[in-house]
């Protein structure tokens, strides 16, 4: 099948590259010229394990262009729109890029072309219907259908999530459009592609569900899923705080809860909270949608509030142990919003750096791959020092904060760490270190609810 993907960000690139890997011919449209020339050289400019490997394997079936290529577009049966929908000041999703992409596609499509436009960008409920209304007159003369096809991939696991999804959701008004989507995804639905070498776990799972619904329901599936995962984390974080008060251990509580198959163990890791390019943006947008429609959605508001409170609690915990933070030096280990990504957007770690600096602390921060992005958000200064080498970041500090659970941290030589820090004090904001081992080495260890 010939496919055009509009947008070369995380979602567009992963979708385009995976669809070509499973056998389709894909043209990815990326407007940013610097990004485009890097892509043409095989450089993705994002850190996503395995994606460059798949790009190399499917190079003969992928083309890149910086604007919609009329010929390729008119030869495409499926056009996937995967442009960004960043948050506006009021929390609502900004649909400027989506409208521009949609308009460009419709204006370049010849009238007799029969194609399906799939909106993969995360868009508020009703966007599909709104587009139908807005572009209705242009669409009358076309044979194009458009559907909602939300994306559920996680950064750092994007290839796995795309090739081995739990479900593919299609919100459509037309049965032919559903048929085309089913055909495009059939290698994934039937798992008939060659397993990439780098994927070793999770391949035994059941084949994905193919869920067909209305565009509005499909749009809401995406927001409702992300908000649910966010509130699951906020819930365990509040339970963690209660654990500290009553003297229980949140890890045992999470295990005891999570082994109930109705609850599930995933997304019950307590810590300094959720961040990234999706949860904060999607919870805000869902709250805005509920406001517009006079629905309360108090549970999502509470999840957002808890996510903010947990960082307050963490900083207060540091202060109550260390005293006034003015002039104290603090090592911050991990800046990305989670491991296996260099993405620092809405990262809890970056938020903590900000809060610590406001309290007068001197932060020595490190991260295996996110330093470059962190520097763009919080420039280096006499208050924030970035170190490539974790041991340099640890030298002479009054305490150590674990802010992203990179596996590297548990492999540190803690004898050496103990010799170079000023005080043997560790606040594990991700509960990823071995408390007993560290206490055995003379460290004071404080986790979250542990
Ligand atoms: C998320 C959704 O998982 C994905 O389906 C959707 O398409 C995009 O948004 P992503 O933002 O890549 O994916 O990250 P995810 O792995 O879900 O983690 C989000 C945040 O929650 C991270 O900051 C992570 O550290 C935090 N988290 C996750 C916890 O604090 N505890 C957990 O148990 C799980």
Short mmCIF file of C-alpha atoms and ligand atoms in Angstrom, two decimals:
data_model
loop_
_atom_site.label_atom_id
_atom_site.label_comp_id
_atom_site.label_asym_id
_atom_site.label_seq_id
_atom_site.Cartn_x
_atom_site.Cartn_y
_atom_site.Cartn_z
CA UNK A 1 0.00 0.00 0.00
CA UNK A 2 1.20 3.56 -0.67
CA UNK A 3 1.04 5.75 2.41
CA UNK A 4 1.84 9.41 3.11
CA UNK A 5 2.59 10.43 6.69
CA UNK A 6 2.41 14.15 7.50
CA UNK A 7 4.71 15.05 10.40
CA UNK A 8 8.17 13.67 11.24
CA UNK A 9 7.96 13.85 15.06
CA UNK A 10 7.96 10.86 17.42
CA UNK A 11 4.59 9.58 16.29
CA UNK A 12 4.94 10.33 12.56
CA UNK A 13 8.43 8.86 12.27
CA UNK A 14 7.66 5.73 14.26
CA UNK A 15 4.39 5.14 12.39
CA UNK A 16 5.95 5.80 8.99
CA UNK A 17 9.05 3.70 9.60
CA UNK A 18 7.11 0.78 11.14
CA UNK A 19 4.52 0.79 8.35
CA UNK A 20 7.29 0.66 5.77
CA UNK A 21 9.07 -2.08 7.76
CA UNK A 22 5.94 -4.23 7.53
CA UNK A 23 5.86 -3.79 3.75
CA UNK A 24 4.25 -0.50 2.73
CA UNK A 25 5.74 2.31 0.63
CA UNK A 26 5.78 5.41 2.78
CA UNK A 27 6.48 9.08 2.15
CA UNK A 28 7.07 11.07 5.34
CA UNK A 29 6.51 14.83 5.08
CA UNK A 30 8.59 16.92 7.47
CA UNK A 31 8.58 20.71 7.12
CA UNK A 32 11.69 21.41 9.20
CA UNK A 33 14.52 21.46 6.64
CA UNK A 34 17.30 20.70 9.13
CA UNK A 35 15.35 17.69 10.39
CA UNK A 36 14.61 16.62 6.85
CA UNK A 37 18.24 16.63 5.71
CA UNK A 38 19.20 14.65 8.82
CA UNK A 39 16.44 12.13 8.06
CA UNK A 40 17.61 11.74 4.49
CA UNK A 41 21.03 10.80 5.85
CA UNK A 42 19.41 8.23 8.13
CA UNK A 43 19.77 10.36 11.27
CA UNK A 44 16.51 10.48 13.22
CA UNK A 45 17.51 13.28 15.65
CA UNK A 46 15.42 11.59 18.35
CA UNK A 47 16.57 8.90 20.73
CA UNK A 48 14.26 5.97 20.17
CA UNK A 49 15.80 2.49 20.59
CA UNK A 50 15.61 0.38 17.43
CA UNK A 51 13.99 2.98 15.20
CA UNK A 52 17.21 3.75 13.27
CA UNK A 53 17.69 0.02 12.76
CA UNK A 54 14.20 -0.31 11.21
CA UNK A 55 14.82 2.77 9.07
CA UNK A 56 17.92 1.17 7.60
CA UNK A 57 16.06 -2.07 6.95
CA UNK A 58 13.20 -0.33 5.15
CA UNK A 59 15.21 2.45 3.47
CA UNK A 60 14.15 1.33 -0.03
CA UNK A 61 10.46 1.80 0.84
CA UNK A 62 10.72 5.21 2.54
CA UNK A 63 11.03 8.67 1.04
CA UNK A 64 11.13 11.99 2.85
CA UNK A 65 9.92 15.35 1.56
CA UNK A 66 9.56 18.81 3.05
CA UNK A 67 6.11 19.46 1.69
CA UNK A 68 3.28 17.33 0.45
CA UNK A 69 4.39 15.67 -2.77
CA UNK A 70 1.38 15.88 -5.11
CA UNK A 71 2.30 12.76 -7.08
CA UNK A 72 2.99 10.61 -4.05
CA UNK A 73 -0.06 11.97 -2.23
CA UNK A 74 -2.37 11.25 -5.13
CA UNK A 75 -0.94 7.75 -5.34
CA UNK A 76 -1.52 7.14 -1.63
CA UNK A 77 -4.41 5.05 -0.41
CA UNK A 78 -3.79 6.12 3.18
CA UNK A 79 -2.70 9.55 4.44
CA UNK A 80 -1.74 9.68 8.11
CA UNK A 81 -1.68 13.04 9.87
CA UNK A 82 0.68 12.99 12.84
CA UNK A 83 1.46 16.65 13.49
CA UNK A 84 1.85 18.15 16.95
CA UNK A 85 -1.09 19.47 18.97
CA UNK A 86 0.77 21.38 21.72
CA UNK A 87 -1.08 22.82 24.72
CA UNK A 88 -2.33 26.42 24.63
CA UNK A 89 -2.14 28.63 27.74
CA UNK A 90 -5.64 27.53 28.79
CA UNK A 91 -4.70 23.84 28.55
CA UNK A 92 -6.67 23.24 25.37
CA UNK A 93 -4.91 21.56 22.42
CA UNK A 94 -3.64 23.94 19.73
CA UNK A 95 -4.91 22.61 16.39
CA UNK A 96 -3.09 25.09 14.14
CA UNK A 97 -0.72 22.47 12.67
CA UNK A 98 -3.54 19.99 12.22
CA UNK A 99 -5.68 22.47 10.29
CA UNK A 100 -2.73 23.48 8.12
CA UNK A 101 -1.87 19.85 7.37
CA UNK A 102 -5.46 18.97 6.62
CA UNK A 103 -5.89 21.96 4.33
CA UNK A 104 -2.66 21.15 2.47
CA UNK A 105 -3.71 17.55 1.95
CA UNK A 106 -7.18 18.40 0.68
CA UNK A 107 -5.92 21.11 -1.63
CA UNK A 108 -3.29 18.80 -3.17
CA UNK A 109 -5.60 15.83 -3.64
CA UNK A 110 -7.16 15.38 -7.06
CA UNK A 111 -10.94 15.09 -6.95
CA UNK A 112 -11.16 11.56 -8.28
CA UNK A 113 -8.63 10.12 -5.82
CA UNK A 114 -10.11 7.69 -3.35
CA UNK A 115 -8.11 7.95 -0.15
CA UNK A 116 -8.51 7.74 3.60
CA UNK A 117 -7.05 10.42 5.86
CA UNK A 118 -6.29 9.03 9.33
CA UNK A 119 -5.81 11.53 12.13
CA UNK A 120 -3.22 10.12 14.49
CA UNK A 121 -2.44 13.40 16.25
CA UNK A 122 -4.02 13.53 19.71
CA UNK A 123 -7.02 15.81 19.22
CA UNK A 124 -9.90 16.84 21.48
CA UNK A 125 -13.19 15.02 21.23
CA UNK A 126 -15.21 16.34 18.32
CA UNK A 127 -12.21 17.43 16.18
CA UNK A 128 -12.98 14.95 13.43
CA UNK A 129 -16.57 16.18 13.23
CA UNK A 130 -15.40 19.78 13.39
CA UNK A 131 -13.05 19.18 10.45
CA UNK A 132 -15.90 17.63 8.49
CA UNK A 133 -17.86 20.81 9.03
CA UNK A 134 -14.99 23.22 8.42
CA UNK A 135 -13.78 21.55 5.23
CA UNK A 136 -17.19 20.21 4.24
CA UNK A 137 -17.47 22.22 1.04
CA UNK A 138 -13.97 21.21 -0.10
CA UNK A 139 -14.68 17.59 0.75
CA UNK A 140 -17.96 17.46 -1.20
CA UNK A 141 -16.10 17.31 -4.49
CA UNK A 142 -13.60 14.71 -3.20
CA UNK A 143 -13.83 10.99 -2.61
CA UNK A 144 -11.76 11.21 0.54
CA UNK A 145 -12.85 9.74 3.90
CA UNK A 146 -11.30 10.62 7.18
CA UNK A 147 -11.02 8.65 10.35
CA UNK A 148 -9.64 8.96 13.84
CA UNK A 149 -6.80 6.52 14.57
CA UNK A 150 -5.23 7.44 17.92
CA UNK A 151 -1.69 6.49 18.86
CA UNK A 152 -0.74 4.74 22.10
CA UNK A 153 3.04 4.45 21.81
CA UNK A 154 5.37 5.18 24.71
CA UNK A 155 8.63 7.02 24.15
CA UNK A 156 11.53 4.64 24.54
CA UNK A 157 9.29 1.70 23.52
CA UNK A 158 7.80 3.24 20.42
CA UNK A 159 8.82 0.49 17.99
CA UNK A 160 7.57 -2.30 20.23
CA UNK A 161 4.29 -0.50 20.94
CA UNK A 162 3.72 0.08 17.22
CA UNK A 163 4.55 -3.42 16.05
CA UNK A 164 3.05 -5.23 19.07
CA UNK A 165 0.17 -2.98 20.17
CA UNK A 166 -2.60 -4.08 22.54
CA UNK A 167 -5.18 -2.52 20.26
CA UNK A 168 -5.68 -0.48 17.13
CA UNK A 169 -8.60 1.90 17.43
CA UNK A 170 -10.38 3.31 14.39
CA UNK A 171 -13.14 5.87 14.65
CA UNK A 172 -14.91 6.05 11.30
CA UNK A 173 -18.18 6.95 9.62
CA UNK A 174 -17.63 4.69 6.65
CA UNK A 175 -17.15 0.94 6.33
CA UNK A 176 -14.75 1.18 3.35
CA UNK A 177 -12.47 3.44 5.35
CA UNK A 178 -12.40 0.85 8.16
CA UNK A 179 -11.54 -1.82 5.59
CA UNK A 180 -8.61 0.22 4.31
CA UNK A 181 -7.23 0.76 7.82
CA UNK A 182 -7.59 -2.96 8.55
CA UNK A 183 -5.64 -3.72 5.37
CA UNK A 184 -2.88 -1.21 6.20
CA UNK A 185 -2.47 -2.68 9.67
CA UNK A 186 -2.99 -6.30 8.66
CA UNK A 187 0.72 -7.32 9.00
CA UNK A 188 0.59 -5.94 12.56
CA UNK A 189 -2.85 -7.38 13.32
CA UNK A 190 -1.72 -10.81 12.12
CA UNK A 191 1.90 -10.36 13.24
CA UNK A 192 3.09 -11.55 9.85
CA UNK A 193 6.22 -9.34 9.73
CA UNK A 194 9.74 -10.52 10.55
CA UNK A 195 10.46 -9.87 14.22
CA UNK A 196 13.21 -7.23 14.54
CA UNK A 197 16.30 -8.74 16.28
CA UNK A 198 16.38 -6.11 19.00
CA UNK A 199 12.89 -6.97 20.25
CA UNK A 200 13.22 -9.89 22.62
CA UNK A 201 10.47 -9.48 25.22
CA UNK A 202 6.72 -9.44 25.00
CA UNK A 203 6.38 -11.04 21.58
CA UNK A 204 4.27 -13.89 22.93
CA UNK A 205 1.40 -11.57 23.80
CA UNK A 206 -2.04 -11.95 22.22
CA UNK A 207 -2.69 -10.48 18.78
CA UNK A 208 -4.02 -6.90 18.95
CA UNK A 209 -7.67 -5.99 19.15
CA UNK A 210 -9.04 -4.01 16.20
CA UNK A 211 -11.64 -1.72 17.70
CA UNK A 212 -14.03 0.11 15.42
CA UNK A 213 -16.10 2.96 16.77
CA UNK A 214 -17.19 6.50 16.02
CA UNK A 215 -14.61 9.29 15.59
CA UNK A 216 -15.67 10.93 18.88
CA UNK A 217 -15.31 7.72 20.87
CA UNK A 218 -11.91 6.99 19.30
CA UNK A 219 -10.73 10.49 20.18
CA UNK A 220 -11.89 10.00 23.75
CA UNK A 221 -10.25 6.56 24.06
CA UNK A 222 -6.87 8.26 23.76
CA UNK A 223 -7.49 10.92 26.41
CA UNK A 224 -9.35 8.63 28.76
CA UNK A 225 -6.52 6.06 28.58
CA UNK A 226 -3.73 8.54 29.27
CA UNK A 227 -5.69 10.24 32.06
CA UNK A 228 -6.42 6.85 33.64
CA UNK A 229 -2.74 5.89 33.62
CA UNK A 230 -1.85 9.28 35.10
CA UNK A 231 -4.40 8.90 37.87
CA UNK A 232 -3.23 5.35 38.57
CA UNK A 233 0.25 6.79 39.28
CA UNK A 234 -1.18 9.67 41.33
CA UNK A 235 -3.21 7.18 43.32
CA UNK A 236 -0.18 5.08 44.25
CA UNK A 237 1.73 8.27 45.05
CA UNK A 238 -0.94 9.30 47.55
CA UNK A 239 -0.93 5.79 48.98
CA UNK A 240 2.89 6.14 49.25
CA UNK A 241 2.49 9.26 51.36
CA UNK A 242 0.01 7.42 53.55
CA UNK A 243 2.50 4.53 53.81
CA UNK A 244 5.08 6.94 55.22
CA UNK A 245 2.58 8.16 57.83
CA UNK A 246 1.47 4.68 58.95
CA UNK A 247 4.82 2.95 58.51
CA UNK A 248 3.85 0.69 55.59
CA UNK A 249 5.87 -0.06 52.43
CA UNK A 250 4.32 1.15 49.16
CA UNK A 251 6.21 -1.41 47.08
CA UNK A 252 4.56 -4.27 48.98
CA UNK A 253 1.21 -2.50 48.79
CA UNK A 254 1.61 -2.01 45.01
CA UNK A 255 2.54 -5.67 44.59
CA UNK A 256 -0.38 -6.80 46.72
CA UNK A 257 -2.75 -4.59 44.75
CA UNK A 258 -1.22 -5.22 41.33
CA UNK A 259 -1.40 -9.00 41.50
CA UNK A 260 -5.18 -8.60 41.44
CA UNK A 261 -5.66 -9.06 37.69
CA UNK A 262 -8.45 -6.48 37.72
CA UNK A 263 -5.95 -3.85 38.90
CA UNK A 264 -2.65 -4.90 37.28
CA UNK A 265 0.89 -4.13 38.50
CA UNK A 266 1.91 -1.61 35.82
CA UNK A 267 1.83 2.15 36.47
CA UNK A 268 1.86 1.57 40.22
CA UNK A 269 5.47 2.70 40.73
CA UNK A 270 5.47 5.46 43.31
CA UNK A 271 7.86 8.38 42.92
CA UNK A 272 8.13 12.06 42.05
CA UNK A 273 5.27 11.83 39.58
CA UNK A 274 4.43 11.72 35.92
CA UNK A 275 5.58 14.02 33.15
CA UNK A 276 6.52 13.92 29.47
CA UNK A 277 4.95 15.12 26.29
CA UNK A 278 1.61 13.38 26.81
CA UNK A 279 0.22 12.99 30.35
CA UNK A 280 0.43 16.66 31.39
CA UNK A 281 -0.85 17.91 28.03
CA UNK A 282 -3.59 15.30 27.69
CA UNK A 283 -4.92 15.63 31.24
CA UNK A 284 -5.15 19.43 30.75
CA UNK A 285 -6.89 19.06 27.41
CA UNK A 286 -9.34 16.53 28.84
CA UNK A 287 -10.15 18.86 31.73
CA UNK A 288 -10.74 21.68 29.20
CA UNK A 289 -13.06 19.42 27.19
CA UNK A 290 -15.01 18.54 30.33
CA UNK A 291 -15.33 22.23 31.22
CA UNK A 292 -16.62 23.07 27.77
CA UNK A 293 -19.26 20.38 28.09
CA UNK A 294 -20.24 21.10 31.69
CA UNK A 295 -18.83 17.84 33.01
CA UNK A 296 -16.79 17.85 36.21
CA UNK A 297 -14.11 15.16 35.77
CA UNK A 298 -12.99 15.81 39.33
CA UNK A 299 -10.90 12.65 39.45
CA UNK A 300 -8.54 13.88 36.71
CA UNK A 301 -8.22 17.28 38.43
CA UNK A 302 -7.29 15.46 41.63
CA UNK A 303 -4.66 13.41 39.78
CA UNK A 304 -3.06 16.61 38.47
CA UNK A 305 -3.08 18.17 41.95
CA UNK A 306 -1.49 15.09 43.54
CA UNK A 307 1.18 15.13 40.84
CA UNK A 308 2.11 18.66 41.83
CA UNK A 309 1.91 17.96 45.57
CA UNK A 310 4.24 14.99 45.39
CA UNK A 311 7.08 17.26 44.23
CA UNK A 312 6.39 19.68 47.09
CA UNK A 313 6.46 16.80 49.48
CA UNK A 314 9.77 15.56 48.04
CA UNK A 315 11.48 18.95 48.33
CA UNK A 316 10.10 19.41 51.86
CA UNK A 317 11.49 16.02 52.77
CA UNK A 318 14.94 17.10 51.55
CA UNK A 319 14.64 20.36 53.49
CA UNK A 320 13.52 18.71 56.69
CA UNK A 321 16.57 16.42 56.62
CA UNK A 322 19.16 18.84 55.26
CA UNK A 323 17.83 22.11 56.69
CA UNK A 324 17.76 25.38 54.74
CA UNK A 325 18.80 24.62 51.15
CA UNK A 326 20.47 28.02 50.64
CA UNK A 327 24.01 27.33 49.39
CA UNK A 328 23.68 23.54 49.77
CA UNK A 329 24.88 21.46 46.87
CA UNK A 330 22.59 18.77 45.54
CA UNK A 331 23.33 16.10 42.91
CA UNK A 332 20.36 15.42 40.62
CA UNK A 333 20.66 12.07 38.83
CA UNK A 334 18.41 11.91 35.79
CA UNK A 335 16.79 14.74 33.83
CA UNK A 336 14.62 13.02 31.22
CA UNK A 337 10.98 12.46 32.18
CA UNK A 338 11.66 8.70 32.29
CA UNK A 339 14.52 6.36 31.28
CA UNK A 340 15.30 5.43 27.66
CA UNK A 341 14.49 8.85 26.30
CA UNK A 342 16.33 12.16 25.99
CA UNK A 343 13.01 14.00 26.26
CA UNK A 344 12.84 16.53 29.11
CA UNK A 345 9.43 17.99 28.26
CA UNK A 346 7.46 18.45 31.48
CA UNK A 347 10.01 16.26 33.21
CA UNK A 348 9.49 15.93 36.99
CA UNK A 349 13.29 16.02 37.31
CA UNK A 350 13.52 19.42 35.57
CA UNK A 351 10.70 20.70 37.75
CA UNK A 352 12.66 19.63 40.83
CA UNK A 353 15.80 21.38 39.56
CA UNK A 354 13.74 24.54 39.27
CA UNK A 355 12.25 24.21 42.77
CA UNK A 356 15.64 23.45 44.36
CA UNK A 357 17.30 26.44 42.68
CA UNK A 358 14.45 28.71 43.86
CA UNK A 359 15.26 27.56 47.40
CA UNK A 360 18.90 28.60 46.94
CA UNK A 361 20.45 25.18 46.31
CA UNK A 362 23.30 24.62 43.88
CA UNK A 363 22.33 21.77 41.57
CA UNK A 364 24.87 19.45 39.96
CA UNK A 365 22.83 17.51 37.42
CA UNK A 366 23.62 14.60 35.15
CA UNK A 367 21.81 12.32 32.72
CA UNK A 368 23.06 9.61 30.33
CA UNK A 369 21.53 11.24 27.22
CA UNK A 370 19.30 14.21 28.08
CA UNK A 371 21.90 16.86 29.03
CA UNK A 372 21.73 18.62 25.68
CA UNK A 373 17.95 18.99 25.87
CA UNK A 374 18.09 19.97 29.55
CA UNK A 375 20.53 22.80 28.75
CA UNK A 376 18.00 24.24 26.29
CA UNK A 377 15.31 24.38 29.00
CA UNK A 378 17.44 25.47 31.98
CA UNK A 379 20.72 27.00 30.78
CA UNK A 380 23.89 26.24 32.72
CA UNK A 381 24.65 28.86 35.41
CA UNK A 382 26.39 29.22 38.76
CA UNK A 383 23.28 27.56 40.27
CA UNK A 384 22.86 24.73 37.76
CA UNK A 385 25.94 22.81 36.69
CA UNK A 386 25.60 19.98 34.20
CA UNK A 387 28.10 17.13 34.38
CA UNK A 388 28.64 14.43 31.75
CA UNK A 389 30.27 12.19 34.34
CA UNK A 390 28.01 11.05 37.17
CA UNK A 391 30.91 10.85 39.66
CA UNK A 392 31.79 14.50 38.94
CA UNK A 393 28.16 15.42 39.65
CA UNK A 394 28.42 13.58 42.98
CA UNK A 395 31.68 15.19 44.14
CA UNK A 396 31.28 17.16 47.37
CA UNK A 397 27.45 17.26 47.39
CA UNK A 398 25.33 17.51 50.52
CA UNK A 399 22.79 15.04 49.19
CA UNK A 400 21.94 12.92 46.14
CA UNK A 401 18.53 12.94 44.44
CA UNK A 402 17.50 10.13 42.10
CA UNK A 403 15.01 11.74 39.75
CA UNK A 404 14.88 9.36 36.77
CA UNK A 405 15.26 5.60 37.22
CA UNK A 406 18.07 5.05 34.72
CA UNK A 407 19.46 1.51 35.31
CA UNK A 408 22.96 3.05 35.44
CA UNK A 409 22.30 4.45 38.91
CA UNK A 410 21.85 1.09 40.61
CA UNK A 411 25.17 -0.04 39.08
CA UNK A 412 27.13 2.86 40.62
CA UNK A 413 30.11 2.04 42.83
CA UNK A 414 28.53 3.23 46.08
CA UNK A 415 31.76 2.72 48.05
CA UNK A 416 33.29 5.33 45.77
CA UNK A 417 30.14 7.48 45.96
CA UNK A 418 30.38 7.38 49.76
CA UNK A 419 33.96 8.65 49.59
CA UNK A 420 33.28 11.61 47.27
CA UNK A 421 30.02 13.04 48.60
CA UNK A 422 30.07 15.45 51.56
CA UNK A 423 27.13 13.71 53.23
CA UNK A 424 25.96 10.15 52.65
CA UNK A 425 22.34 11.11 52.09
CA UNK A 426 20.23 9.75 49.21
CA UNK A 427 16.65 10.70 48.31
CA UNK A 428 15.44 8.12 45.84
CA UNK A 429 12.59 9.81 43.99
CA UNK A 430 12.03 6.70 41.87
CA UNK A 431 12.44 3.94 44.46
CA UNK A 432 14.98 2.28 42.20
CA UNK A 433 17.97 1.75 44.51
CA UNK A 434 18.52 -1.02 47.03
CA UNK A 435 17.71 0.56 50.39
CA UNK A 436 19.28 -2.22 52.48
CA UNK A 437 22.57 -2.26 50.55
CA UNK A 438 22.89 1.51 50.82
CA UNK A 439 22.06 1.55 54.51
CA UNK A 440 24.63 -1.21 54.96
CA UNK A 441 27.21 1.13 53.39
CA UNK A 442 26.32 3.86 55.87
CA UNK A 443 24.05 5.96 53.68
CA UNK A 444 20.87 7.55 54.96
CA UNK A 445 18.35 6.41 52.38
CA UNK A 446 14.92 7.96 51.82
CA UNK A 447 12.59 6.67 49.13
CA UNK A 448 8.96 7.56 48.44
CA UNK A 449 6.62 5.57 50.68
CA UNK A 450 9.25 2.91 51.28
C1 LIG B 1 2.34 7.77 27.56
C2 LIG B 1 1.42 6.55 27.39
O1 LIG B 1 1.94 5.46 28.16
C3 LIG B 1 1.31 6.17 25.91
O2 LIG B 1 0.40 5.09 25.74
C4 LIG B 1 0.81 7.39 25.13
O3 LIG B 1 0.73 7.13 23.74
C5 LIG B 1 1.74 8.58 25.36
O4 LIG B 1 1.84 8.84 26.76
P1 LIG B 1 4.96 8.24 27.58
O5 LIG B 1 4.62 9.67 27.80
O6 LIG B 1 6.01 7.89 26.57
O7 LIG B 1 3.65 7.40 27.17
O8 LIG B 1 5.46 7.66 29.00
P2 LIG B 1 4.99 6.58 30.08
O9 LIG B 1 5.89 5.41 30.00
O10 LIG B 1 3.55 6.32 30.02
O11 LIG B 1 5.33 7.38 31.43
C6 LIG B 1 4.73 8.64 31.70
C7 LIG B 1 5.22 9.21 33.01
O12 LIG B 1 4.71 8.45 34.11
C8 LIG B 1 6.74 9.22 33.18
O13 LIG B 1 7.13 10.45 33.76
C9 LIG B 1 7.01 8.07 34.13
O14 LIG B 1 8.17 8.25 34.92
C10 LIG B 1 5.77 8.12 35.00
N1 LIG B 1 5.44 6.84 35.65
C11 LIG B 1 5.09 5.77 34.89
C12 LIG B 1 5.45 6.74 37.04
O15 LIG B 1 5.77 7.70 37.75
N2 LIG B 1 5.10 5.54 37.61
C13 LIG B 1 4.73 4.46 36.88
O16 LIG B 1 4.41 3.42 37.48
C14 LIG B 1 4.73 4.57 35.47
#
